Short mmCIF file of C-alpha atoms in Angstrom, two decimals:
data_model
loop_
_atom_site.label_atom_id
_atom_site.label_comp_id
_atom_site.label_asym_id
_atom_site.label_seq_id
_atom_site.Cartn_x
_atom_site.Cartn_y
_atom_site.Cartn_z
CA UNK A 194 88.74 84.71 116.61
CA UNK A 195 91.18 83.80 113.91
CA UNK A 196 92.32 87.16 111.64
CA UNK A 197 93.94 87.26 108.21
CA UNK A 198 93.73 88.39 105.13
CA UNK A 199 90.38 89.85 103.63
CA UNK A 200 91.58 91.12 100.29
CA UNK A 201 94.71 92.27 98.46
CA UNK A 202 95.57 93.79 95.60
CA UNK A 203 99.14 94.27 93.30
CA UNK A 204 100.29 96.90 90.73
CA UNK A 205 103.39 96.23 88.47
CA UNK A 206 103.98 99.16 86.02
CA UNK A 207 104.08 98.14 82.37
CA UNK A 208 107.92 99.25 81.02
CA UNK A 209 110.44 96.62 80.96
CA UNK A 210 114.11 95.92 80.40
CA UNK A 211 115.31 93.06 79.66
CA UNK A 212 119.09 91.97 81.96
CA UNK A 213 120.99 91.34 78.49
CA UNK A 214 120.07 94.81 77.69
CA UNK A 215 121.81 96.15 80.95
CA UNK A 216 124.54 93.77 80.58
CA UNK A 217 124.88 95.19 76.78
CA UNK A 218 125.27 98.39 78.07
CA UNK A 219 128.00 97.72 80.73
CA UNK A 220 129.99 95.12 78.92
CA UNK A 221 128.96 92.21 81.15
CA UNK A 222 128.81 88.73 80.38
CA UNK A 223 125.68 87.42 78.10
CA UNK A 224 124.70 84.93 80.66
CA UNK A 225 124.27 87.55 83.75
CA UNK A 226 120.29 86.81 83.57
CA UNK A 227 120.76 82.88 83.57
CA UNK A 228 123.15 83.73 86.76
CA UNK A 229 120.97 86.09 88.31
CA UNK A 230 117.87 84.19 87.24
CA UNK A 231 116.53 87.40 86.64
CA UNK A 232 115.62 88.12 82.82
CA UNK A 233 113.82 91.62 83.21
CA UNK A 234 112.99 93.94 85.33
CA UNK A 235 109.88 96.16 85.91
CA UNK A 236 110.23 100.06 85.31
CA UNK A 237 107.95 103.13 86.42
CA UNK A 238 107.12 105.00 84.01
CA UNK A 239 108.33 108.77 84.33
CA UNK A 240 105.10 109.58 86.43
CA UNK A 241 105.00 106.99 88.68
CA UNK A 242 106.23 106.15 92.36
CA UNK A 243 106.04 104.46 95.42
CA UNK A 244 102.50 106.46 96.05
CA UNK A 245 100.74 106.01 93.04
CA UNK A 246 101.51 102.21 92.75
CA UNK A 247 100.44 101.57 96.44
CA UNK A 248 97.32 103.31 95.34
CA UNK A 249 96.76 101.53 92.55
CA UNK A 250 97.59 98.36 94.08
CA UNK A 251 94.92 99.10 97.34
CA UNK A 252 92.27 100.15 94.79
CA UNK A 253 92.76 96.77 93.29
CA UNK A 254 92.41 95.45 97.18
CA UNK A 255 89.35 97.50 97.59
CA UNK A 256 87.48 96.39 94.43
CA UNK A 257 88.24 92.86 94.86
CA UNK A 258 86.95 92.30 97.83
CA UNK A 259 83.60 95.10 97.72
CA UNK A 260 85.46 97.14 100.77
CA UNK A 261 83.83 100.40 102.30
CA UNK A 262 87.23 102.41 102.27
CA UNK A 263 85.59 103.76 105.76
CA UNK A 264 86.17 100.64 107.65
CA UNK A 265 89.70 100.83 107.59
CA UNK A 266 91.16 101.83 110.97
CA UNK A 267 94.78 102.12 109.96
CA UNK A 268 97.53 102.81 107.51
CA UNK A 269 100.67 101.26 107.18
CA UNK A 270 103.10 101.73 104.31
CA UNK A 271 106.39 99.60 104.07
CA UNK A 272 108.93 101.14 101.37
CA UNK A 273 112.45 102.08 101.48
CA UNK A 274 111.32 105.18 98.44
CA UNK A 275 108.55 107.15 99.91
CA UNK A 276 108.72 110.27 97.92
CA UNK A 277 109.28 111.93 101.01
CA UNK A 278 111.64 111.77 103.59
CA UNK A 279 108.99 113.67 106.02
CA UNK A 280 105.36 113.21 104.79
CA UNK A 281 103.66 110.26 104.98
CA UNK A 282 102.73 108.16 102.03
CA UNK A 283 99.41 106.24 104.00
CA UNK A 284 98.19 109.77 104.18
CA UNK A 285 98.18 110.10 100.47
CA UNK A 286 96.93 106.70 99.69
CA UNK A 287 94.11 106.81 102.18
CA UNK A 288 92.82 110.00 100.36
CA UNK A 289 92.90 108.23 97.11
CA UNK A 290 90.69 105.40 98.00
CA UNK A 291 88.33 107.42 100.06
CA UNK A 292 88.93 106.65 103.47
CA UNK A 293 87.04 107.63 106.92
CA UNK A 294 89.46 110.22 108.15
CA UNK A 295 89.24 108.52 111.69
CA UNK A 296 92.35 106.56 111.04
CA UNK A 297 95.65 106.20 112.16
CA UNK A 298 98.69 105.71 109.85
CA UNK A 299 102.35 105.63 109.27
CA UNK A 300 105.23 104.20 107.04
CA UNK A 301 107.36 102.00 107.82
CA UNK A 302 110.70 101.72 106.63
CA UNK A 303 113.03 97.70 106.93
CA UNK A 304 114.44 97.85 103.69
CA UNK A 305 112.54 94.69 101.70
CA UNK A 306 110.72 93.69 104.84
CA UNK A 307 108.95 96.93 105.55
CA UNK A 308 105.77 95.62 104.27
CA UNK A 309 105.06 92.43 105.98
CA UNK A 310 105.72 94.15 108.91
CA UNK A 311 102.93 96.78 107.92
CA UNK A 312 101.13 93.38 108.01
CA UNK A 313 101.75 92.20 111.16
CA UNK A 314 101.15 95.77 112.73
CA UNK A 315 97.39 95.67 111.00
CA UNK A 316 97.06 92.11 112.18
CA UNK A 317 97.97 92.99 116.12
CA UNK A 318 95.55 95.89 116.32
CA UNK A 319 92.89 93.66 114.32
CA UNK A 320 93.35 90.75 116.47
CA UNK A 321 93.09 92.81 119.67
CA UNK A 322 89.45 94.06 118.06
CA UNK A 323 90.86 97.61 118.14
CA UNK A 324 90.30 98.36 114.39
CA UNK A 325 87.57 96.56 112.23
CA UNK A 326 90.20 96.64 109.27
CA UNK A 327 94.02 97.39 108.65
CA UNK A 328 95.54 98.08 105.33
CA UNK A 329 99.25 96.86 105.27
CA UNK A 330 100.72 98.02 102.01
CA UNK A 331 104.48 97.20 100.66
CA UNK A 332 105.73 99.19 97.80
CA UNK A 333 108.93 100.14 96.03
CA UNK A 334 110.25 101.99 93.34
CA UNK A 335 113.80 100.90 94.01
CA UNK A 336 117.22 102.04 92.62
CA UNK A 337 120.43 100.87 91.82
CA UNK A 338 123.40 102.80 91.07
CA UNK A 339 124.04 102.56 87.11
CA UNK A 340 126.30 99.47 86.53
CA UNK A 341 126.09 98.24 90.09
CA UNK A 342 124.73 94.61 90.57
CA UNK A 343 121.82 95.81 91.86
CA UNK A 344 120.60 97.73 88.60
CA UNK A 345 119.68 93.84 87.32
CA UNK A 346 117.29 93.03 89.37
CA UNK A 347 115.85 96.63 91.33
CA UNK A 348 112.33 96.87 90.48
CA UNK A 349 109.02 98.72 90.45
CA UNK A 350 105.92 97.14 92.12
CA UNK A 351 103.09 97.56 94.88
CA UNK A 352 101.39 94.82 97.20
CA UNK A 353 98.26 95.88 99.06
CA UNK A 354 96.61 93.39 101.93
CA UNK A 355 93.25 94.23 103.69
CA UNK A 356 93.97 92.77 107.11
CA UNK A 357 90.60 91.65 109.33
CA UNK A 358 88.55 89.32 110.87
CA UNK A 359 85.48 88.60 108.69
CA UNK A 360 84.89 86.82 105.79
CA UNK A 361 88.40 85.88 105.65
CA UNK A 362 90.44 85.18 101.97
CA UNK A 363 93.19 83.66 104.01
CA UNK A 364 93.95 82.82 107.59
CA UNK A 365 96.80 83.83 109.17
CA UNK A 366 97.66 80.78 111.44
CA UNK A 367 100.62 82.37 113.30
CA UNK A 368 103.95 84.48 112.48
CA UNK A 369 107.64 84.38 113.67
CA UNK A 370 110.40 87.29 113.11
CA UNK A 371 113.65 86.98 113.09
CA UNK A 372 115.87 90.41 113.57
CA UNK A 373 119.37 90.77 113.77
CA UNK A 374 122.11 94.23 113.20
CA UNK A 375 123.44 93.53 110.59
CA UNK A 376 124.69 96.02 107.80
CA UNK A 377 124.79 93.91 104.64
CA UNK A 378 123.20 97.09 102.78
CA UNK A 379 122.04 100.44 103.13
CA UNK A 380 121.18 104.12 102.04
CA UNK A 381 121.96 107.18 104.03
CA UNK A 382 120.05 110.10 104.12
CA UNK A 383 119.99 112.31 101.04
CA UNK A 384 122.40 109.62 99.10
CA UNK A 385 120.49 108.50 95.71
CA UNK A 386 121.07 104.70 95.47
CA UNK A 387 121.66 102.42 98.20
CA UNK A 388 125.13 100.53 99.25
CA UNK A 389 125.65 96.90 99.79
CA UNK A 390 128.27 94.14 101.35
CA UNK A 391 128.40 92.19 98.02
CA UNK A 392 128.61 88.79 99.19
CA UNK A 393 128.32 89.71 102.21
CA UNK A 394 124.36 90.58 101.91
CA UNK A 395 124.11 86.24 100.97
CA UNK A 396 125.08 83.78 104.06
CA UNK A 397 124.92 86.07 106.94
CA UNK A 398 122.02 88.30 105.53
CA UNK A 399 119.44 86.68 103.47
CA UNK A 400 120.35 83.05 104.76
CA UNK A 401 120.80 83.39 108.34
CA UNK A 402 118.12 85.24 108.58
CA UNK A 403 115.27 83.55 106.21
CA UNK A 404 116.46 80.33 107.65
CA UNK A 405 116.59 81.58 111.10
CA UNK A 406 112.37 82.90 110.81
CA UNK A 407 111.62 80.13 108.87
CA UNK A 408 112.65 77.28 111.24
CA UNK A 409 111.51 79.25 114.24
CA UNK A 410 107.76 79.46 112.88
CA UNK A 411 108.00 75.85 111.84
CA UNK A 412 108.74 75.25 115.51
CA UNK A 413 105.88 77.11 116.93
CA UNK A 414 103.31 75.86 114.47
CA UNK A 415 104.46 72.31 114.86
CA UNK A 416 104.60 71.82 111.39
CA UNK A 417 107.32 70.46 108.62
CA UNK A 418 107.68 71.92 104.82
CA UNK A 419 105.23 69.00 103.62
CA UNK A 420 102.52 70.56 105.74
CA UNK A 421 102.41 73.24 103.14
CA UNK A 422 101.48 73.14 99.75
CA UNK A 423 103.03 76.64 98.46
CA UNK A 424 105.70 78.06 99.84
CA UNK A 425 107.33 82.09 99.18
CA UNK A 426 110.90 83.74 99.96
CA UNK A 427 111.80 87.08 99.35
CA UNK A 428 112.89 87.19 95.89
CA UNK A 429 116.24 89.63 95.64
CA UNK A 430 117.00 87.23 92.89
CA UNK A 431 115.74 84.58 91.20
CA UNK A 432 118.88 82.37 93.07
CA UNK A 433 118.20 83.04 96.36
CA UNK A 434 114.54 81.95 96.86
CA UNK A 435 115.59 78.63 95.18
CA UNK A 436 118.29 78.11 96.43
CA UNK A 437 117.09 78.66 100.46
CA UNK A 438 113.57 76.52 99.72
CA UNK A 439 116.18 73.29 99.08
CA UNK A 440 118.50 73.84 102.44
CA UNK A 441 115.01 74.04 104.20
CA UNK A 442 113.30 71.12 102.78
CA UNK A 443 110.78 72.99 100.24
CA UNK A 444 110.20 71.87 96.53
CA UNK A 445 110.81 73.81 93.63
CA UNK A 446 107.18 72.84 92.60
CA UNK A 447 106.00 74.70 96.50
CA UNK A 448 107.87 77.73 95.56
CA UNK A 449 106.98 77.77 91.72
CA UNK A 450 103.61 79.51 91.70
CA UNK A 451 104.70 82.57 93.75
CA UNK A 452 108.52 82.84 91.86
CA UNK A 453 107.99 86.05 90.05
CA UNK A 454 110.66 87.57 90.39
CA UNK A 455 112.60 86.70 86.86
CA UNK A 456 110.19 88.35 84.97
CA UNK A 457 109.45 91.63 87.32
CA UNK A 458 112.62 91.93 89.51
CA UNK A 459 113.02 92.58 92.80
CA UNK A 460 110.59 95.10 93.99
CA UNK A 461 112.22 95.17 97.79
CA UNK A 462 109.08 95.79 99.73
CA UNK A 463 106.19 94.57 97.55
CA UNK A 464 108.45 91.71 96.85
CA UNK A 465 107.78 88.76 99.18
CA UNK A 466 104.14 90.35 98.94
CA UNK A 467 103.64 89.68 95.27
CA UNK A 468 104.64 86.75 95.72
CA UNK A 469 102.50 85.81 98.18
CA UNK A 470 99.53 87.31 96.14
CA UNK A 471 100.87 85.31 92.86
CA UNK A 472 99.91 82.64 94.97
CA UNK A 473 96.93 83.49 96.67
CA UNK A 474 95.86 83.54 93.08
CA UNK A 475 95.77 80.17 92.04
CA UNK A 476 95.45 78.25 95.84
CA UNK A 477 92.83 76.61 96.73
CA UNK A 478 90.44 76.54 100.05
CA UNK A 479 92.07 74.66 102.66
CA UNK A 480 95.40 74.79 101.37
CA UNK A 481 98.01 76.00 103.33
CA UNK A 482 101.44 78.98 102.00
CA UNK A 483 104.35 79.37 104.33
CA UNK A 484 105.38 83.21 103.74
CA UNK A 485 108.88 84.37 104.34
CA UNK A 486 110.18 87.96 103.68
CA UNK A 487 113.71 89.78 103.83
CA UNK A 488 114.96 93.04 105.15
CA UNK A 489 118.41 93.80 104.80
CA UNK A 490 119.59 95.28 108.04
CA UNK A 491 118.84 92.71 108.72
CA UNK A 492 115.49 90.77 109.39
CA UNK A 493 112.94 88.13 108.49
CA UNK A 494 109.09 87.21 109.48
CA UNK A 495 107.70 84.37 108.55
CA UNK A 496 104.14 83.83 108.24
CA UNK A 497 101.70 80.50 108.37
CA UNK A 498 98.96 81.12 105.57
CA UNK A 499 95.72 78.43 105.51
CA UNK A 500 93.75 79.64 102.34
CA UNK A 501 89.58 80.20 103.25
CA UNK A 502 87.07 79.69 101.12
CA UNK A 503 86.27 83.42 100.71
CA UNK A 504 89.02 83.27 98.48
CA UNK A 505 87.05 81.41 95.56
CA UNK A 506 84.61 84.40 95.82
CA UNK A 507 87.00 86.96 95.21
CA UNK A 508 89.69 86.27 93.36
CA UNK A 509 88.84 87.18 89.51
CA UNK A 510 87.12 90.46 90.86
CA UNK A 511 90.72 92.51 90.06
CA UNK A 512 94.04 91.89 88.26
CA UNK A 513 96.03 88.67 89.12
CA UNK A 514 99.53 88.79 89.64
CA UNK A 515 100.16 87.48 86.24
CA UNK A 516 97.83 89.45 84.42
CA UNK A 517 100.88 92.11 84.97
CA UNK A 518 102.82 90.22 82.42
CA UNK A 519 101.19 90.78 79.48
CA UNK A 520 101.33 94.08 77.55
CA UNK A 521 104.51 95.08 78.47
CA UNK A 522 106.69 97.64 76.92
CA UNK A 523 110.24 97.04 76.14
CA UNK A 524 112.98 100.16 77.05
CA UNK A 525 116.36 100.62 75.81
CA UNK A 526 119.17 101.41 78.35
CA UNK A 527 118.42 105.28 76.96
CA UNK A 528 115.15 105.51 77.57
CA UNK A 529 115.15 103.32 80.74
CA UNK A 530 117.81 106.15 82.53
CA UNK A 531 115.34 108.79 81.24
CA UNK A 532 112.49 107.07 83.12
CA UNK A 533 114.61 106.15 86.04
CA UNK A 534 115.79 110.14 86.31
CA UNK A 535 119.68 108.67 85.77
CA UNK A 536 119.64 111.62 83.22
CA UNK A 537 119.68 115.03 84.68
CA UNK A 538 118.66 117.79 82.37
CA UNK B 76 104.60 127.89 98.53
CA UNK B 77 101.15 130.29 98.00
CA UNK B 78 99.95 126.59 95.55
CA UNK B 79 99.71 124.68 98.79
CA UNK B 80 96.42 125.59 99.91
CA UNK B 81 95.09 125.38 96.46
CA UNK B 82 96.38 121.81 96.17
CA UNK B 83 94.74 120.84 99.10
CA UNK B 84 91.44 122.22 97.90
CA UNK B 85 91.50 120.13 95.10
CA UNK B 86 92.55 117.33 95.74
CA UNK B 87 88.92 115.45 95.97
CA UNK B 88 88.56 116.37 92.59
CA UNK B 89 92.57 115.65 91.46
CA UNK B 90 92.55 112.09 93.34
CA UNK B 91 89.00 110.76 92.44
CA UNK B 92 87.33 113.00 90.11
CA UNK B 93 84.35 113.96 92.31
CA UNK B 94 82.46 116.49 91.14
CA UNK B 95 79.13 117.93 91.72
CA UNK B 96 75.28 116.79 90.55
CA UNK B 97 72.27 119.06 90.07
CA UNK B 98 69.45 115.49 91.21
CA UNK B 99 66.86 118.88 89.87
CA UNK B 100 67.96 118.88 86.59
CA UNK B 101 70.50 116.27 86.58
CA UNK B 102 73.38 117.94 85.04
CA UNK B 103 77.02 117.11 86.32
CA UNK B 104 79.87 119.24 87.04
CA UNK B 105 83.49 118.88 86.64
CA UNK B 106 85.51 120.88 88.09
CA UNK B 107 82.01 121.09 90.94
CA UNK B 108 80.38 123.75 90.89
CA UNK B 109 78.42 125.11 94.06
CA UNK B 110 75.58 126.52 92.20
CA UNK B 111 73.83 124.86 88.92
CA UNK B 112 73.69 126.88 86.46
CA UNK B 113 70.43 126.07 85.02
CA UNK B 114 68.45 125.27 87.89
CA UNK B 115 69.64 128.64 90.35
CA UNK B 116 68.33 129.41 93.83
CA UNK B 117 66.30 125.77 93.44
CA UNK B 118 68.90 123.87 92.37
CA UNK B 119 69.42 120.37 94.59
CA UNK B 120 73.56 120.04 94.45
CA UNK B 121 75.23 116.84 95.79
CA UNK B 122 79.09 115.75 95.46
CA UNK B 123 79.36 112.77 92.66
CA UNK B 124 82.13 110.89 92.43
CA UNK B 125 82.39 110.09 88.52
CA UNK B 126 83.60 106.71 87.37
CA UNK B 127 86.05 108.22 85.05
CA UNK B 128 85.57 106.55 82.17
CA UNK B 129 85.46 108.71 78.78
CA UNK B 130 85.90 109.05 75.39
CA UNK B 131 88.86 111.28 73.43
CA UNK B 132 86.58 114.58 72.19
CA UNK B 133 90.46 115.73 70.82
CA UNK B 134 93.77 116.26 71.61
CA UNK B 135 96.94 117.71 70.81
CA UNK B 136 100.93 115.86 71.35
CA UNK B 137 103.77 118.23 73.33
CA UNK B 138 106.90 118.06 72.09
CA UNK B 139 108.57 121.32 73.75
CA UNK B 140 107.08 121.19 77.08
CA UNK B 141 108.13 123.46 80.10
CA UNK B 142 111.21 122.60 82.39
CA UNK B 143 108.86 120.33 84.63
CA UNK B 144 107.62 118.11 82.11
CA UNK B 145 110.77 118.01 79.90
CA UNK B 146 111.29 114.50 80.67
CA UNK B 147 108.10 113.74 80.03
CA UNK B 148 107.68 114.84 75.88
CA UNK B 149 106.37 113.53 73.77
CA UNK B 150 103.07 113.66 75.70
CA UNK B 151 99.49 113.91 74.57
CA UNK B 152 97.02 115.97 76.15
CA UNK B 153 93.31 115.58 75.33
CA UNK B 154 89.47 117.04 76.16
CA UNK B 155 88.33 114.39 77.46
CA UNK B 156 84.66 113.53 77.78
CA UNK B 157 83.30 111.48 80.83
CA UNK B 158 80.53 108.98 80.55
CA UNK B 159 78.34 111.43 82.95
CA UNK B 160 78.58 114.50 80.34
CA UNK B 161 80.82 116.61 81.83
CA UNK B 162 84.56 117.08 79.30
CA UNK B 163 87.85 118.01 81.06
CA UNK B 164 91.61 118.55 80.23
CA UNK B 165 93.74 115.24 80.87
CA UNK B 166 97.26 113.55 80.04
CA UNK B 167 96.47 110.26 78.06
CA UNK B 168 99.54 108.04 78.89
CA UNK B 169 100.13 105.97 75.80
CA UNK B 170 102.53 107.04 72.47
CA UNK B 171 101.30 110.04 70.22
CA UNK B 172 101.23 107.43 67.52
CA UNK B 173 98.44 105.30 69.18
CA UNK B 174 96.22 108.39 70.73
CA UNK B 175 93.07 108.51 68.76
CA UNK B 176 89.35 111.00 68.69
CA UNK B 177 87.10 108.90 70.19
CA UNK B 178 89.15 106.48 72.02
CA UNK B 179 87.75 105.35 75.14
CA UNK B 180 89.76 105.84 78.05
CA UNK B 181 89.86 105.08 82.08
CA UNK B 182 91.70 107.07 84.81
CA UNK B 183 95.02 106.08 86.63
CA UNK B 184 96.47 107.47 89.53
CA UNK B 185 99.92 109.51 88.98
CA UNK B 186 101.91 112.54 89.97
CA UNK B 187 100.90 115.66 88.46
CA UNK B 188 103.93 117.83 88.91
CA UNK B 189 106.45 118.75 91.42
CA UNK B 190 107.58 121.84 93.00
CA UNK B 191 111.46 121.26 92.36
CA UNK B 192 113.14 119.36 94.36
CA UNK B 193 111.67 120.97 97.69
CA UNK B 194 108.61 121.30 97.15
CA UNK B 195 105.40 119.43 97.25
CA UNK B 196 104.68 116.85 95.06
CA UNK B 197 101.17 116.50 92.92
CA UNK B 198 99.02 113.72 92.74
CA UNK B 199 95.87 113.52 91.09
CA UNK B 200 94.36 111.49 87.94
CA UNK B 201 95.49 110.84 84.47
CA UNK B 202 93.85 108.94 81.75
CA UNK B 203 95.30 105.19 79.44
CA UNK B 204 93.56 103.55 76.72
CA UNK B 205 91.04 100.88 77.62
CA UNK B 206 91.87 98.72 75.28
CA UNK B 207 95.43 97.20 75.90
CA UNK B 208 95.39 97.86 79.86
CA UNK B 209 94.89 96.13 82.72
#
């Protein structure tokens, strides 16, 4: 029986800065968005984390597709900032939306990756009919040191997916990962803001390995670029994504749709999940959205998407993807470190 | 860490507002109540979970706010009254400048308040403007 996606649901906070204002503040060049494709950046605001936008994001899930929180048979939370180091955050999320406690749960931590493989954990215990529904959630309040490269383009957002077998949104045809050791960047316990390999997190991180997941699955499925109409890349940048579509034979106009991340950052593990919703938002029934996600550490899964005709009956029943870009509040550097907690009373 | 336990009481009511309704005299409680008030020993209670939407009854803006919600000031706190009846005390996230009596607001999911750095951390329900949100 084929399993996918039932219903999913995104949360982006409102607050904003813009790169220019960053680069203002650190004496970088003017034209570090154009180069980074990135020209703002999501912010929490001082009461938000990786908890409450995962539950805001699922309660978008729930509502869009009419879901009894009870059916849900499991949990699983991919972020690199769960508020705590022991405690889980699926606990705290499946309270919020009312869940059956007959559940199991647990986060999952693969730096920007964690979340799609929250999805593929729902969709094995779905697809084995051990759970009637699995809630894979990524989510990120991320960090970056003040005046590293990072503090461009690390982000704030939530993607929630309902993973099942009925009355599916989207089909998941098949998936491929690809998972390597390799330290291109990293956080170690207690430490505030994570490290990285410069350069080094480019060709034999994000490339190797988006390539590497990306021309395995289009091996298995027996299918080319042109099979699909939308395609999505983990977006650590706005270069990256862009720049990997062309050396595997995607269009800019496959990738366009789902391409948020110049105008919300890189929000590590809803990233590639935001994306994919961005899309899911405007695809039609029967088309088809090759899914590829990042983890620095390094790994990649890559993920065949045919859209169902469910989709047309749910989609306006909760927030798009772009909705998220309207109303937003501008910060200034000052008030962006007070919301970030770079200011310690 | 004596808080703990009454955290976890609460949090039904913290995360999704449920309260309690008399289906007797069909009054609603927030915070719930066990017993109604009007209706006594033959009183029919049942949880409700309200749909937290409500109006502004009034509100005052903190500027000097304790160590915990330093960060936090300027912050508006308001009485808020939910479409069911029942009025409770609630942040409204939006600037002091744009808080209004009688605006009509809708819940959001946020942290309450921390226990230092150690401690637990508290979730439960705040309230934005309707108009202007998502």
């Amino acid at each position: 029986m084929p399993a996918g996606i039932v219903s999913y649901g995104v949360y982006i906070p409102k607050y904003r800065i813009r790169a220019e204002e960053i680069a203002r503040v650190w004496g970088e060049r003017e034209d570090m968005a154009q180069n980074l494709n990135v020209f703002e950046k999501s912010v929490p605001d001082f009461d938000e984390d990786a908890v409450t936008i995962a539950v805001e994001a699922t309660r978008n899930a729930v509502k869009r597709a009419s879901i009894d929180s009870a059916r849900i048979g499991a949990i699983y939370t991919g972020s690199e900032s769960h508020p705590y180091a022991v405690k889980p955050t699926g606990t705290i999320v499946g309270e919020a939306i009312g869940v059956d406690h007959e559940l199991t749960a647990a986060d999952f931590e693969f730096a920007c990756k964690a979340g799609t493989a929250a999805v593929q954990a729902c969709l094995g215990l779905v697809t084995a009919n051990l759970i009637d529904l699995g809630l894979a959630i990524g989510t990120d309040t991320s960090q970056g040191a003040p005046g590293d490269a990072l503090e461009y383009t690390a982000a704030a957002g939530a993607a929630a997916y309902l993973i099942g077998r009925e009355n599916l949104a989207a089909e998941i045809e098949g998936f491929y990962s690809f998972t390597t050791d390799t330290p291109d960047f990293w956080r170690r316990e207690g430490m505030p803001y994570p490290e990285h390999g410069g350069r080094f997190t480019g060709e034999p991180g994000y490339f190797k390995h988006v390539t590497s997941a990306t021309r395995g699955l289009l091996k298995k499925m027996k299918t080319i670029p042109e099979d699909y109409d939308y395609a999505v890349f983990h977006q650590p940048n706005g270069k990256f994504p862009v720049r990997v579509a062309g050396q595997l034979g995607f269009s800019r106009d496959q990738i366009e749709p789902g391409l948020v991340v110049p105008w919300i950052g890189n929000t590590y593990s809803g990233s590639s999940l935001i994306g994919l919703a961005a899309t899911l938002d405007v695809a039609r029934p029967g088309e088809r959205i090759f899914l590829a996600s990042f983890g620095s550490g390094a790994g990649s899964d890559a993920f065949s998407i045919r859209v169902c005709d469910g989709i047309e009956d749910i989609r306006d029943r909760a927030p798009k993807v772009r909705d998220y870009f309207e109303n937003v509040q501008y910060l200034d550097y000052a008030v962006y470190a007070k919301h970030k907690g770079k200011l310690r009373l | 860490m004596s808080t703990v336990p009454r955290f976890w009481r609460h949090i039904p009511q913290r995360y999704n507002l449920v309260g309690t309704h008399c289906s007797k005299c069909d009054e609603y409680y927030y915070p719930p109540r066990t017993i109604c008030p009007n209706c006594r020993r033959n009183a029919k209670m049942e949880d409700h979970k309200f749909k937290g939407l409500g109006t502004v009854v009034t509100y005052t803006t903190i500027y000097n706010a304790t160590d915990d919600f330093k960060r936090q000031t300027p912050y508006n706190l308001a009485i808020i009254e939910l479409l069911e009846g029942p009025r409770l005390t609630g942040q409204v996230i939006c600037s002091p400048s744009e808080i209004e009596i009688g605006m009509k607001v809708k819940p959001v999911f946020r942290i309450l308040g921390k226990e230092g750095d150690r401690g637990i951390i508290y979730y439960g329900t705040k309230f934005v403007p309707v108009e202007g949100s998502i």
